Short mmCIF file of N, CA, C and O and ligand atoms in Angstrom, two decimals:
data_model
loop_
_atom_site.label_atom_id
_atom_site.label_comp_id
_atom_site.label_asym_id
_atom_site.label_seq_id
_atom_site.Cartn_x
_atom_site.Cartn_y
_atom_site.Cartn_z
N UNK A 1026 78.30 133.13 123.50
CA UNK A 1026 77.32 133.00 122.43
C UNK A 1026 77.43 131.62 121.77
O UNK A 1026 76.55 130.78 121.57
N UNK A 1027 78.93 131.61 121.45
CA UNK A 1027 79.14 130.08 120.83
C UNK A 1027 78.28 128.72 121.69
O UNK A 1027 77.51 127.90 121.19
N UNK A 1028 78.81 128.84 123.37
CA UNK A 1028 78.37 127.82 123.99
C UNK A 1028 76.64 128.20 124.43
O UNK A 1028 76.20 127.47 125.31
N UNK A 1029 76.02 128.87 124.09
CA UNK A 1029 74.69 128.68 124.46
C UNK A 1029 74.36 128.32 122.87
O UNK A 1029 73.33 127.64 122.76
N UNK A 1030 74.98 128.61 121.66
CA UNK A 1030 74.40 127.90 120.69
C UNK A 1030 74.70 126.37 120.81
O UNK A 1030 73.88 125.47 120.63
N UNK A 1031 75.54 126.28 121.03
CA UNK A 1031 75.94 124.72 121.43
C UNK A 1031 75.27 124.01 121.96
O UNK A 1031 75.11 122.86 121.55
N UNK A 1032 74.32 124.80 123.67
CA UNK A 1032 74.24 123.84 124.32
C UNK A 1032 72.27 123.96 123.69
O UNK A 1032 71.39 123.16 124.02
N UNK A 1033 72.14 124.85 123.01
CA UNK A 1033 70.75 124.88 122.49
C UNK A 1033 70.61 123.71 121.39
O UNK A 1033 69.70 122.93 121.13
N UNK A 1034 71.47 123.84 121.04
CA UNK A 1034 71.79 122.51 119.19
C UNK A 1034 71.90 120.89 119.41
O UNK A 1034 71.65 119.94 118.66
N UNK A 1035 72.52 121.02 121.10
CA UNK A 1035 72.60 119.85 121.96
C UNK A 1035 71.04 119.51 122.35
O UNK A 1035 70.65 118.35 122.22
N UNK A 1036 70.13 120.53 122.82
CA UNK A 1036 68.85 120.33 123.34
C UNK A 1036 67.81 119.75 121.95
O UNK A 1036 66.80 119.05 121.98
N UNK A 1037 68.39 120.23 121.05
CA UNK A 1037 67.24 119.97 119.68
C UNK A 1037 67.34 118.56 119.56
O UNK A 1037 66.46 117.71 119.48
N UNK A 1038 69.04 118.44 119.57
CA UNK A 1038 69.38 117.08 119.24
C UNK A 1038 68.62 115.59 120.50
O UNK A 1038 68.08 114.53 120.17
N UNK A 1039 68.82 115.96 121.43
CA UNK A 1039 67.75 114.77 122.85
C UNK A 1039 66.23 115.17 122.71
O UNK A 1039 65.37 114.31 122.90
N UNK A 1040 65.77 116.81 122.29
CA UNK A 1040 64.42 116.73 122.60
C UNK A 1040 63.73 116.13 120.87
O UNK A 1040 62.51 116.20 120.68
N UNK A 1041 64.54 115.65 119.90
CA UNK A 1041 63.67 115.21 118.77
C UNK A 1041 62.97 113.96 118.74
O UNK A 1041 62.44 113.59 117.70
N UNK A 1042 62.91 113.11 120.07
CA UNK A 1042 62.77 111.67 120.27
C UNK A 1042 61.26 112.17 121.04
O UNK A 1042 60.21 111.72 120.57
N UNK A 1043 61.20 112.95 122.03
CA UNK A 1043 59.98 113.68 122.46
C UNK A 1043 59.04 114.97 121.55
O UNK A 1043 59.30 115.86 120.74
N UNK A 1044 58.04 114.50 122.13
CA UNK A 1044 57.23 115.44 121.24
C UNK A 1044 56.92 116.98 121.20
O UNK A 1044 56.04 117.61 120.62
N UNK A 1045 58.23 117.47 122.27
CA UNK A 1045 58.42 119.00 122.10
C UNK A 1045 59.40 118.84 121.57
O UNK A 1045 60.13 117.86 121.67
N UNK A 1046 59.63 120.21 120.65
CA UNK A 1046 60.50 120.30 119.82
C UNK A 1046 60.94 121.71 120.22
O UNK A 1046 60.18 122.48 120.81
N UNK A 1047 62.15 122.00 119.91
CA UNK A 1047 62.60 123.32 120.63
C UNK A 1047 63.59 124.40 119.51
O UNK A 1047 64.76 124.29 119.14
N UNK A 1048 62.72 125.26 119.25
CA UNK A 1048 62.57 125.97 117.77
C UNK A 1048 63.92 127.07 118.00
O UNK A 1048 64.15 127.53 119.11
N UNK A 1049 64.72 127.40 116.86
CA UNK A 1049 65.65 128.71 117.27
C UNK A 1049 64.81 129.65 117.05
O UNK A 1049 63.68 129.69 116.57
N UNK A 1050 65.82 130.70 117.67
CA UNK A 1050 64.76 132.13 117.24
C UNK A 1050 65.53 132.41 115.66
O UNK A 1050 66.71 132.28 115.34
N UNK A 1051 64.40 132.82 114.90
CA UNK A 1051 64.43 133.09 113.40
C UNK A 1051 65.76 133.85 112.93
O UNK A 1051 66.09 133.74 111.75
N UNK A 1052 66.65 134.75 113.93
CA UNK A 1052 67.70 135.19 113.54
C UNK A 1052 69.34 134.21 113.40
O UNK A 1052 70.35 134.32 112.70
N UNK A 1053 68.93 133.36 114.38
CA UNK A 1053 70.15 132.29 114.73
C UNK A 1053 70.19 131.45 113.54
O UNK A 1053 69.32 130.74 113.05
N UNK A 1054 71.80 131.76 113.08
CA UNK A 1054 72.58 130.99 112.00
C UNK A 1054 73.35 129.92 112.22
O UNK A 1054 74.51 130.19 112.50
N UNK A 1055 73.04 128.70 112.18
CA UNK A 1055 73.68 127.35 111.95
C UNK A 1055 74.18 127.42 110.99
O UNK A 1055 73.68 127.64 109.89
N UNK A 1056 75.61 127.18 111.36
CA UNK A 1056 77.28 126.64 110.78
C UNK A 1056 77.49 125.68 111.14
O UNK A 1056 77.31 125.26 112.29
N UNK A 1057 78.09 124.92 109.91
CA UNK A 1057 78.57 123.46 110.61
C UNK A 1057 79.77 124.03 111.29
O UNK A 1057 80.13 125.20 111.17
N UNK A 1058 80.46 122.98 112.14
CA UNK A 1058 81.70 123.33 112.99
C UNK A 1058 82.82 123.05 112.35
O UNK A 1058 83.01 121.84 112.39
N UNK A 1059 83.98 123.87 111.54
CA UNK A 1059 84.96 124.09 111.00
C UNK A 1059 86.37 124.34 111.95
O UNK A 1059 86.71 125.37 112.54
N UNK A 1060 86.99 123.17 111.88
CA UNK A 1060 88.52 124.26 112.51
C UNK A 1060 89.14 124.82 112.62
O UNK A 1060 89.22 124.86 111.39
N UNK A 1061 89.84 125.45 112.91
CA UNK A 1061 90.70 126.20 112.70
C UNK A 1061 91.66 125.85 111.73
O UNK A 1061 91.51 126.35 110.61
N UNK A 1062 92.55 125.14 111.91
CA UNK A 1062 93.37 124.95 110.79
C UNK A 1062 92.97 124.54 109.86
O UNK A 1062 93.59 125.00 108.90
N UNK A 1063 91.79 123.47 109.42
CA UNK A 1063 91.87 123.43 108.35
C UNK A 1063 91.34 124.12 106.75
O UNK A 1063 90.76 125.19 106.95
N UNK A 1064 91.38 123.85 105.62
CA UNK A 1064 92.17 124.48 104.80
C UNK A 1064 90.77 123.82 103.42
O UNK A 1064 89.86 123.02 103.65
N UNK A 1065 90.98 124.29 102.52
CA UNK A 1065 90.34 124.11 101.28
C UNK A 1065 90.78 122.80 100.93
O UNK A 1065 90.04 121.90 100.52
N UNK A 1066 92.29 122.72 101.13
CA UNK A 1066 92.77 121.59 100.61
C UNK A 1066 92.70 120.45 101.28
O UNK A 1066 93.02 119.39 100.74
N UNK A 1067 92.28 120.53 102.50
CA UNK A 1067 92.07 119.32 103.93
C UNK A 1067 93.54 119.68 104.60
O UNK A 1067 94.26 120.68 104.50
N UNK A 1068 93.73 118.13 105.51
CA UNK A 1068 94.56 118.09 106.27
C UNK A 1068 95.88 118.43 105.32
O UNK A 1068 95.97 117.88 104.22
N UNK A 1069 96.92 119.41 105.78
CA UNK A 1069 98.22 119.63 105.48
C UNK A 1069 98.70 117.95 105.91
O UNK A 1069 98.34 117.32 106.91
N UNK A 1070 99.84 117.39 104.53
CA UNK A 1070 100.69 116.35 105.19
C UNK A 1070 101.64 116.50 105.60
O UNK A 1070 102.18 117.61 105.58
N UNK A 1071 102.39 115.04 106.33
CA UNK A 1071 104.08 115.30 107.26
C UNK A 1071 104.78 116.22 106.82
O UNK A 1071 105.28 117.15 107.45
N UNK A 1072 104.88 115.81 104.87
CA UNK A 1072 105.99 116.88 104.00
C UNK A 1072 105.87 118.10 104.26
O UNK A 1072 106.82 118.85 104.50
N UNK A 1073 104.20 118.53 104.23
CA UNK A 1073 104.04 119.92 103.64
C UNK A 1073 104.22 120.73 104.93
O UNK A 1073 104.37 121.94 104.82
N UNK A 1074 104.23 120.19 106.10
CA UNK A 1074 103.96 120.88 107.71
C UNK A 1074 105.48 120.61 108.31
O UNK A 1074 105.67 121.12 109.42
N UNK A 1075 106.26 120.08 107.91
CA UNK A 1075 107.60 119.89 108.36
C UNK A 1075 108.79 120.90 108.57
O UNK A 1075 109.08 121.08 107.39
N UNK A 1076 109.32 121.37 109.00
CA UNK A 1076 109.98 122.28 108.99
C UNK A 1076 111.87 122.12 109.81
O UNK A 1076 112.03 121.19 110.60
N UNK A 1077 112.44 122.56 109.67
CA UNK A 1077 113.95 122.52 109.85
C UNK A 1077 114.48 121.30 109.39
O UNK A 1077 114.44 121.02 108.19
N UNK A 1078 115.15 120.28 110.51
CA UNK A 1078 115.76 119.11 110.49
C UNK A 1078 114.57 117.89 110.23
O UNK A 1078 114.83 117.23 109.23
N UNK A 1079 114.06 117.72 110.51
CA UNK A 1079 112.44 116.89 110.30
C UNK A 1079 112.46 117.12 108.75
O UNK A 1079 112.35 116.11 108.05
N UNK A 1080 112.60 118.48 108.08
CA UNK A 1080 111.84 118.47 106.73
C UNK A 1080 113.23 117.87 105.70
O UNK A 1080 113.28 117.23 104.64
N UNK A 1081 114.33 118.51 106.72
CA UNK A 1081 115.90 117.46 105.41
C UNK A 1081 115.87 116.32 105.58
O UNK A 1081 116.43 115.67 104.70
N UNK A 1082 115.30 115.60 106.62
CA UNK A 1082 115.01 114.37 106.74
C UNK A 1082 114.28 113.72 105.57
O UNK A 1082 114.79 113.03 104.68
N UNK A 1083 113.17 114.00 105.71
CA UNK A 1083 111.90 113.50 105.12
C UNK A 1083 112.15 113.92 103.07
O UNK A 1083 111.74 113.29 102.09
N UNK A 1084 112.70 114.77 103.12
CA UNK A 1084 113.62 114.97 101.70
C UNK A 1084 114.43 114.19 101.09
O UNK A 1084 114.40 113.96 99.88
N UNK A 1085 115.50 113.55 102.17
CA UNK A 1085 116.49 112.76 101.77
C UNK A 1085 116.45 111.85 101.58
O UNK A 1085 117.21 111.19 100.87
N UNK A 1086 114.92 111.31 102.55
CA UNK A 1086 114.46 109.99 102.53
C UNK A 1086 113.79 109.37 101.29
O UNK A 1086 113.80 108.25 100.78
N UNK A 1087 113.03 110.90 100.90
CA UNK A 1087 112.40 110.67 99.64
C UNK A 1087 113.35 110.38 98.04
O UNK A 1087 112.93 109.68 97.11
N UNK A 1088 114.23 110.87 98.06
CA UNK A 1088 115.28 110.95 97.19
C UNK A 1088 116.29 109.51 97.72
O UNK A 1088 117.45 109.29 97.38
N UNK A 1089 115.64 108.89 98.41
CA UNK A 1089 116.65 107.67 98.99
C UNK A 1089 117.41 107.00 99.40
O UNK A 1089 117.77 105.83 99.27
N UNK A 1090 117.87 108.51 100.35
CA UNK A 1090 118.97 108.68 101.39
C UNK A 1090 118.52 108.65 102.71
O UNK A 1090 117.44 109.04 103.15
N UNK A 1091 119.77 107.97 103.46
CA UNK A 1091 119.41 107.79 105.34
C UNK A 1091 120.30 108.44 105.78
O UNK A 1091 121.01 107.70 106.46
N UNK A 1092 120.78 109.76 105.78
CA UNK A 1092 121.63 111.03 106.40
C UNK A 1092 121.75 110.21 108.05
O UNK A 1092 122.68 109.58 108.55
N UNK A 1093 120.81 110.46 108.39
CA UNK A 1093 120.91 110.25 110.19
C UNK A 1093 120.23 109.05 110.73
O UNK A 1093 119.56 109.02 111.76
N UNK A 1094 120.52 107.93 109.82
CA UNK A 1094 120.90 106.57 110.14
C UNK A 1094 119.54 106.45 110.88
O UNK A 1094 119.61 106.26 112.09
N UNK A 1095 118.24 106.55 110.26
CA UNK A 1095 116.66 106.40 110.97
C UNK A 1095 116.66 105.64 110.73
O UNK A 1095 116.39 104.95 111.72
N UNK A 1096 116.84 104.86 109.64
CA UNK A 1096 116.27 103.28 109.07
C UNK A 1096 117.09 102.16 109.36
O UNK A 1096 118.28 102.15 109.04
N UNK A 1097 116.41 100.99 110.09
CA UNK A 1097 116.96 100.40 109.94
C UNK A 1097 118.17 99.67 109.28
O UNK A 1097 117.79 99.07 108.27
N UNK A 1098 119.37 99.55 109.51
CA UNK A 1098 120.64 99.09 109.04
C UNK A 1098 120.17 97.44 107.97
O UNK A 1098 119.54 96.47 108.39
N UNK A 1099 120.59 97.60 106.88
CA UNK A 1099 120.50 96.69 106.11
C UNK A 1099 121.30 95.05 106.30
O UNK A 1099 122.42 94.55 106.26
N UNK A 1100 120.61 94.87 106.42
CA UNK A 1100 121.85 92.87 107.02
C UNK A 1100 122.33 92.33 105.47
O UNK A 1100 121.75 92.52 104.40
N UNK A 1101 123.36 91.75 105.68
CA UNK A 1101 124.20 91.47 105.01
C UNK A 1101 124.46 89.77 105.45
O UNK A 1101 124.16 89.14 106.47
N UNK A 1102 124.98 89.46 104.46
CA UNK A 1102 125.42 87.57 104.82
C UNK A 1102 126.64 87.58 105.87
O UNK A 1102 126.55 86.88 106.87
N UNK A 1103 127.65 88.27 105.68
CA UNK A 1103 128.97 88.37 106.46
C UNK A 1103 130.18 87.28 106.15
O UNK A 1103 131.09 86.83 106.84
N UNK A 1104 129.62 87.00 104.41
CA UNK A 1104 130.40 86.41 103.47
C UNK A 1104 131.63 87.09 102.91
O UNK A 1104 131.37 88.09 102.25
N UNK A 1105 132.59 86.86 102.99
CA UNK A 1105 133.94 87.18 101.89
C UNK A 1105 133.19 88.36 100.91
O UNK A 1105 133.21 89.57 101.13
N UNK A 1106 132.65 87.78 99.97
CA UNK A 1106 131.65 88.25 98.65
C UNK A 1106 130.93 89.50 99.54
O UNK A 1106 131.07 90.55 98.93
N UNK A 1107 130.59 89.57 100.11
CA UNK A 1107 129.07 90.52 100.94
C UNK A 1107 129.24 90.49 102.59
O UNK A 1107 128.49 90.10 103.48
N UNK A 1108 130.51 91.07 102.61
CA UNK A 1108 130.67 91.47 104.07
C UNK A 1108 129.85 92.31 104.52
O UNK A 1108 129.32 93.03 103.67
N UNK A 1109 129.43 92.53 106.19
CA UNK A 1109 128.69 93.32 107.06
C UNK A 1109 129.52 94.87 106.66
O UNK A 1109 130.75 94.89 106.69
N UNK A 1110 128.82 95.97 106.33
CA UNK A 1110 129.46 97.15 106.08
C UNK A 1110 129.01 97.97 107.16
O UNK A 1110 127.87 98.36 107.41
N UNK A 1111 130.30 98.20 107.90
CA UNK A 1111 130.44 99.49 109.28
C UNK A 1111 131.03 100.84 108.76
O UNK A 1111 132.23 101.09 108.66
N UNK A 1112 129.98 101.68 108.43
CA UNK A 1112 129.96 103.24 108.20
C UNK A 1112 130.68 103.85 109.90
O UNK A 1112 130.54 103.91 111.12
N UNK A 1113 131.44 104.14 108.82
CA UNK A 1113 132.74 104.95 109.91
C UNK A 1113 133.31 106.68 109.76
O UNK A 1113 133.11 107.12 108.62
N UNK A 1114 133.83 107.48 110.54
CA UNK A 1114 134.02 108.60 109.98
C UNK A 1114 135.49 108.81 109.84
O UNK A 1114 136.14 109.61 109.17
N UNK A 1115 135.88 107.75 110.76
CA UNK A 1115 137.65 107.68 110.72
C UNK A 1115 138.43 106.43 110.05
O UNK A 1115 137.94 105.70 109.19
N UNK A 1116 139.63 106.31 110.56
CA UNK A 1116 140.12 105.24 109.78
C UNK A 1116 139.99 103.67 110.53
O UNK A 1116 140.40 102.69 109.91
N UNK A 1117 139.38 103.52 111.91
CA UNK A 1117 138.93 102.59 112.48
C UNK A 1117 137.85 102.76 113.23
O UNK A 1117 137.34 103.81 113.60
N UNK A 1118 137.49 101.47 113.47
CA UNK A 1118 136.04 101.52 114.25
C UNK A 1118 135.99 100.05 115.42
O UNK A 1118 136.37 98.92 115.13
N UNK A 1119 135.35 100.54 116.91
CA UNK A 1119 135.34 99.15 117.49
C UNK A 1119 134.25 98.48 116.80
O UNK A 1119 133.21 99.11 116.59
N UNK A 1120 134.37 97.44 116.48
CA UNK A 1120 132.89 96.93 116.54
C UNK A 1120 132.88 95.65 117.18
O UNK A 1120 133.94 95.04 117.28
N UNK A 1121 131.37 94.95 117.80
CA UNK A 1121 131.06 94.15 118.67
C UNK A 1121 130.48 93.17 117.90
O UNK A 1121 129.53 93.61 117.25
N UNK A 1122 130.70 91.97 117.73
CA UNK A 1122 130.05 90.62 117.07
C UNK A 1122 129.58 90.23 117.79
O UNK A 1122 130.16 90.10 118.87
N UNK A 1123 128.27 89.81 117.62
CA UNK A 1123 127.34 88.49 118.74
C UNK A 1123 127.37 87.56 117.63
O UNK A 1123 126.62 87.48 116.65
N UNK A 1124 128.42 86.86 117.98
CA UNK A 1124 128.70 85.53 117.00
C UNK A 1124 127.14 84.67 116.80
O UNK A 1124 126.76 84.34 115.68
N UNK A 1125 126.34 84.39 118.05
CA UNK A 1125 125.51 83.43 117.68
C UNK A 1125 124.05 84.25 118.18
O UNK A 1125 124.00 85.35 118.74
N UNK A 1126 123.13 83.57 117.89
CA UNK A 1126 122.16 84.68 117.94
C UNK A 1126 121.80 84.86 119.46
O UNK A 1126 121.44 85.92 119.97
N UNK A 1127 122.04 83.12 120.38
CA UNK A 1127 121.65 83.55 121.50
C UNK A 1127 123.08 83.43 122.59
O UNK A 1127 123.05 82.84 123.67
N UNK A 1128 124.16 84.06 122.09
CA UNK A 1128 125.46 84.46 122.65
C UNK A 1128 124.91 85.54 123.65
O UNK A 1128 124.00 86.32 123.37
N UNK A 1129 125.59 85.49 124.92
CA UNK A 1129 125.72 86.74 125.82
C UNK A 1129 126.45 87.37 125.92
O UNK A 1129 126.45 88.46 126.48
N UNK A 1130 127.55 86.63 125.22
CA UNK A 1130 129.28 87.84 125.21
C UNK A 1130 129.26 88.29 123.87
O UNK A 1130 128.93 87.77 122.80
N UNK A 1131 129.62 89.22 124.16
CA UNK A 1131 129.67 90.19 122.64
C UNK A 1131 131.30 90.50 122.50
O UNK A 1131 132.02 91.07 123.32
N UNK A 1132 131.73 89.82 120.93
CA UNK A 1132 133.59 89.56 121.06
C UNK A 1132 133.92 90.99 120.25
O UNK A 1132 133.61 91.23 119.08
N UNK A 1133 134.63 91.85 121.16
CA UNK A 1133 134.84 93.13 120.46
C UNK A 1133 136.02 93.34 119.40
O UNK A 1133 137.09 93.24 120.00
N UNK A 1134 136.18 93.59 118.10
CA UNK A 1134 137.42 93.72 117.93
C UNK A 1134 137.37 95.39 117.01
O UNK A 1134 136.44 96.15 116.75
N UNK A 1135 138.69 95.45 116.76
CA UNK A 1135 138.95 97.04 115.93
C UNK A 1135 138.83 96.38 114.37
O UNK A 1135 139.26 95.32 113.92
N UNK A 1136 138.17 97.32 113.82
CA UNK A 1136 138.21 97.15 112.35
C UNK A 1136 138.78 97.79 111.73
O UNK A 1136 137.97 98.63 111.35
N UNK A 1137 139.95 98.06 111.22
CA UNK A 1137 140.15 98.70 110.15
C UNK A 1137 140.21 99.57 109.29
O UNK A 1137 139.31 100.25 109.79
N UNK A 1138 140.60 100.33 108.13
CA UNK A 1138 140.03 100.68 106.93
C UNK A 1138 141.00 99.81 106.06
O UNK A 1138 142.09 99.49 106.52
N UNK A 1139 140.52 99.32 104.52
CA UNK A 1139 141.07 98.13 103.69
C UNK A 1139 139.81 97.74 103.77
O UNK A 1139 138.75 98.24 104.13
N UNK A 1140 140.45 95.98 103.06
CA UNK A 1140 139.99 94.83 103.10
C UNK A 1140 138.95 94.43 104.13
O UNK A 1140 138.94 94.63 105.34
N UNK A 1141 138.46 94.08 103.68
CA UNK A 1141 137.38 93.23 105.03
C UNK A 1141 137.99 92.24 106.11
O UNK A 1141 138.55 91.21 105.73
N UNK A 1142 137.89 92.61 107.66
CA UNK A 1142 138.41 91.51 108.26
C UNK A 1142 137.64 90.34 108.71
O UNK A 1142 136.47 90.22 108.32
N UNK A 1143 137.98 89.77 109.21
CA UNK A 1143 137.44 88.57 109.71
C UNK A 1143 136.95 88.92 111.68
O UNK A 1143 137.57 89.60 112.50
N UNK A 1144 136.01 88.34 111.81
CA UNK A 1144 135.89 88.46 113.55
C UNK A 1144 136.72 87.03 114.07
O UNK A 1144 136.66 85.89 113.61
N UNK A 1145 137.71 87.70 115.50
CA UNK A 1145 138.17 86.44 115.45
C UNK A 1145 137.37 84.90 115.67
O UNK A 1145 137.90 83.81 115.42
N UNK A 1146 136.14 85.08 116.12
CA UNK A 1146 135.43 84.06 117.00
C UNK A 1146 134.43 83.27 115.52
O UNK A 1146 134.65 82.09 115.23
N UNK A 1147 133.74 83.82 114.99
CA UNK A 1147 132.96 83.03 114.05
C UNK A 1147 133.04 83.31 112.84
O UNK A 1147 132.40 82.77 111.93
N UNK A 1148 134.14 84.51 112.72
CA UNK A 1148 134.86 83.96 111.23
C UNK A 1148 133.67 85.14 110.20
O UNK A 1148 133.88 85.04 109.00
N UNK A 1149 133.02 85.74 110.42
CA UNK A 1149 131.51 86.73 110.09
C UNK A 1149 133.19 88.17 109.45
O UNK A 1149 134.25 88.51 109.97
N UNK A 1150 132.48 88.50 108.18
CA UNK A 1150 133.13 89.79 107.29
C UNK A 1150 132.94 90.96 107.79
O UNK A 1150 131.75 91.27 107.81
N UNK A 1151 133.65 91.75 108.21
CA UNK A 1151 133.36 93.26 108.00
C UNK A 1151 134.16 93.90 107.65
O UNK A 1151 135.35 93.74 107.90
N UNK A 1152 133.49 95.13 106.72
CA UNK A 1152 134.14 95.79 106.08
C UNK A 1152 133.62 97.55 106.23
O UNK A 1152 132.46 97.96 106.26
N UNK A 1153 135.03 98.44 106.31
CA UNK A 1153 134.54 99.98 106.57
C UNK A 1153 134.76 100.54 106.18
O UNK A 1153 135.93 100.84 105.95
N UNK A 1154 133.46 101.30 105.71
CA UNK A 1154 133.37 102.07 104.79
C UNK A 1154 133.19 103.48 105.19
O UNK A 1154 132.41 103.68 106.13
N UNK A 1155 133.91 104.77 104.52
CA UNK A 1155 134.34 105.63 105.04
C UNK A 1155 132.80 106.72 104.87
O UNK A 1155 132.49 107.02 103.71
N UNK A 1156 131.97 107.22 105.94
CA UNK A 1156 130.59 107.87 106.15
C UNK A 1156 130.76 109.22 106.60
O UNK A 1156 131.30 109.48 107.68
N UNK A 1157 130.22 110.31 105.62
CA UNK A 1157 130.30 111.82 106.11
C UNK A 1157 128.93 112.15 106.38
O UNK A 1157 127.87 112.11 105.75
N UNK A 1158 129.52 112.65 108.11
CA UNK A 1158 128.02 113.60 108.83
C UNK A 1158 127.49 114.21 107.90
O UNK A 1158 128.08 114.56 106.88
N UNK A 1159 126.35 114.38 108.13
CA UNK A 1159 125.13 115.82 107.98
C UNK A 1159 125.60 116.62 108.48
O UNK A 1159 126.49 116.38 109.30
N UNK A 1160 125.26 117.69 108.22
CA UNK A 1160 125.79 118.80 108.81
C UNK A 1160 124.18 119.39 109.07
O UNK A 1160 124.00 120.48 109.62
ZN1 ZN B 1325 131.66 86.90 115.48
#
């Protein structure tokens, strides 16, 4: 029923340029076309349609937390003052320096917990800071 109203509503629509016109029968009710999902209020947003891990996400984010490390990592100078900070869960971490931007060796060393160390190769701060999972 749907698709012969369709394909009749389709015919009105090409035959209005010609001078037959092609009439419904007096009982047939035109509805505009509504979807299914939507709602009084329109489209549901990300927040409101989100559900499990997606929705603690999008919560934490809002409140101005990065639980599961989505956002981009913040850069730092890798000054004494404002060392590079490596979120860790233990008391050391490897981490990899690309001393120069277009270096191909990447100089690995162990970091720590304390003080900020030094990388041995270009002398760049890091410092680790102790990071608890999400659960
Ligand atoms: Zn380095």
């Amino acid at each position: 029923m749907a698709g012969r109203l369709l394909v009749l509503l389709r015919a009105c629509t090409t035959t209005t340029t010609t001078t037959t016109t092609l009439r419904l029968r007096s009982n047939a009710v035109v509805r505009p076309l509504v979807r299914a999902m939507a709602t009084a209020k329109g489209i549901p947003t990300d927040e409101e349609q989100a559900t499990g891990l997606e929705r603690r996400a999008l919560q934490a984010l809002k409140h101005g937390k990065d639980p599961y490390s989505m956002l981009k990592p913040k850069e730092y100078a890798g000054t004494k003052e404002e060392p590079h900070i490596v979120p860790c869960i233990g008391t050391k971490r490897l981490v990899g320096c690309l001393c120069e931007e277009d270096n191909t060796a990447i100089v690995w060393f162990w970091l720590h917990e304390g003080d900020a160390q030094r990388c041995p190769s270009c002398g760049s701060h890091y410092k680790l800071v102790h990071h608890e999972l999400p659960h």
